[in-house]
Coordinates of C-alpha atoms in Angstrom, one line a residue:
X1 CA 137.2 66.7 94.1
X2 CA 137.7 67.2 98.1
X3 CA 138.8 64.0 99.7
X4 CA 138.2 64.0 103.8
X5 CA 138.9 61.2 106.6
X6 CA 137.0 60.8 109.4
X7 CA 139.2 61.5 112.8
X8 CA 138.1 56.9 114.0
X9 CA 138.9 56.3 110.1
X10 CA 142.7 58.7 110.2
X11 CA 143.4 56.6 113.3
X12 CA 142.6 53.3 111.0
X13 CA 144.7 53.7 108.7
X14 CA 147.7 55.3 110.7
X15 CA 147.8 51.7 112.4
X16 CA 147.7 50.1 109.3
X17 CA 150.4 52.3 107.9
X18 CA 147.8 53.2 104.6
X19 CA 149.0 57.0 102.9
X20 CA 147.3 59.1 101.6
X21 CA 148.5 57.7 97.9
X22 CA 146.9 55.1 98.9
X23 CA 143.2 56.8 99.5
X24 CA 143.4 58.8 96.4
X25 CA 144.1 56.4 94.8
X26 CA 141.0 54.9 95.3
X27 CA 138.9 57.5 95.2
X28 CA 140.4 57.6 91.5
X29 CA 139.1 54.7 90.8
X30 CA 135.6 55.3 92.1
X31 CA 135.8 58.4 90.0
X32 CA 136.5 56.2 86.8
X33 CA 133.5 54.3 88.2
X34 CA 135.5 51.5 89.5
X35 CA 134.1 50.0 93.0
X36 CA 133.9 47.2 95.0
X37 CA 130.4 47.8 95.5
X38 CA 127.6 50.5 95.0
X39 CA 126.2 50.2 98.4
X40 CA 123.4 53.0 98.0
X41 CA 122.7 56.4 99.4
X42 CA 126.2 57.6 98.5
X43 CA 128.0 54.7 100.2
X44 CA 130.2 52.5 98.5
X45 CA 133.1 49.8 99.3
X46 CA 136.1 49.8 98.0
X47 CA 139.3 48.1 98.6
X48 CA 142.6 49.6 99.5
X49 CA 146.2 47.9 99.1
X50 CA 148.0 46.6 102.2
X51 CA 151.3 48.5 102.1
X52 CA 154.0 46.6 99.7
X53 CA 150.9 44.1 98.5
X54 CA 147.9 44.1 96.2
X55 CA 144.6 45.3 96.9
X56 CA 142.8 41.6 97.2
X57 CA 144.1 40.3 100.3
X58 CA 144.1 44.2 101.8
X59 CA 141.7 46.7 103.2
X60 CA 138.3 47.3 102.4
X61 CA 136.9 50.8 103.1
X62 CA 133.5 53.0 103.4
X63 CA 133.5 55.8 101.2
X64 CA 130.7 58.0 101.3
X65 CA 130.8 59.5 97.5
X66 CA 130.0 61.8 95.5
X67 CA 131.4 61.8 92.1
X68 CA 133.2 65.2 91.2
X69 CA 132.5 66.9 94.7
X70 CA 133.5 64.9 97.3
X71 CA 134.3 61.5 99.7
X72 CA 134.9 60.9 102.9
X73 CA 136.4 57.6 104.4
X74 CA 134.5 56.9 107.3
X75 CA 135.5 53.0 108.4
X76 CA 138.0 50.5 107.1
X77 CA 138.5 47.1 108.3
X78 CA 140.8 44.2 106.7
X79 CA 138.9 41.7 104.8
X80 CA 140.5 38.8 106.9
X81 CA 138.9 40.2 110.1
X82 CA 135.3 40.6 108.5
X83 CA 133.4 39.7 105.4
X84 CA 131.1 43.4 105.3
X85 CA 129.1 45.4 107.4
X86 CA 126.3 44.8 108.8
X87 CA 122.6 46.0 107.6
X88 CA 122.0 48.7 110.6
X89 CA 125.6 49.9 109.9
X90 CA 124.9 50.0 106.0
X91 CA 121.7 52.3 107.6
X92 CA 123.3 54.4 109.5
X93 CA 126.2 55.6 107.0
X94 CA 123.5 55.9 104.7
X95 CA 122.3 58.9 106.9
X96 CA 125.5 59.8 107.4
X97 CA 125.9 60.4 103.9
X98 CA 122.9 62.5 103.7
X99 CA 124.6 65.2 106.2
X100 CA 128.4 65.0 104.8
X101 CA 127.6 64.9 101.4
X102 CA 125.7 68.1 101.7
X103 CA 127.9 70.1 104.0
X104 CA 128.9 73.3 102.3
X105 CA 132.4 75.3 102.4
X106 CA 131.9 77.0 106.0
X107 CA 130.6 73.7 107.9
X108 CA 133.7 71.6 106.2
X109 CA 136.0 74.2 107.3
X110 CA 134.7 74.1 111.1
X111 CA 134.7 70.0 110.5
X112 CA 138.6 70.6 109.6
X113 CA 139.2 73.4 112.2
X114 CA 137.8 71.4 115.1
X115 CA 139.6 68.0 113.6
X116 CA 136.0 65.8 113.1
X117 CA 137.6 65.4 109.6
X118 CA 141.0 65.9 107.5
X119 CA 142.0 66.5 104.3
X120 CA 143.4 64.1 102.2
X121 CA 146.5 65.0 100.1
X122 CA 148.4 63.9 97.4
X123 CA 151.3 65.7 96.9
X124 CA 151.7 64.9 93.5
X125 CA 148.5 65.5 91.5
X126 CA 145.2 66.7 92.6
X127 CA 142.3 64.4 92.7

């Protein structure tokens, strides 16, 4: 499993101080099929700890997902600043999905090399 940040997502969570533990470890639990929400279309929401806190009062996060291949965090917002996304957003990450979720090995390695998207890493274990 390949975990990837979008470059507007990366600068997300680099102001709000989230690790990479932190992503993988929710993509872990979307891969145990544990999710805030199936949203369709390979989109789902699912929260994310606040540094030092618990996940309820934290982050939520789109992850567009496909079990054992890949996800890639494309928005995050904290859950005191918004309730959800809006229908025409749901829309277009949908589409979004159908491109990322099909790129293969040479059109993620440009998407790395020209730094649309990064790799996620946990130092520690793989995903």
């Amino acid at each position: 499993m390949r975990v990837f940040k979008t470059k507007p997502f990366a600068r997300f969570a680099a102001r709000e101080r989230i690790d990479d533990a932190a992503l993988v470890e929710a993509v872990r639990r979307a891969e145990r099929g544990i999710f805030d929400a199936d949203l369709g279309g390979g989109v789902i929401r699912q929260r994310i700890a606040r540094p030092g806190q618990g996940r309820s009062g934290g982050f939520r996060s789109i992850i567009l997902f496909r079990r054992e291949r890949s996800a890639y965090f494309v928005y995050g917002f904290a859950k005191s600043s918004r309730s959800n996304i809006r229908d025409d957003e749901l829309e277009a990450f949908r589409r979004l999905a159908r491109e990322l979720l099909d790129l293969g090995d040479a059109a993620i390695a440009a998407a790395l090399a020209n730094g649309t998207i990064s790799e996620v890493t946990d130092h520690d274990q793989a995903v």
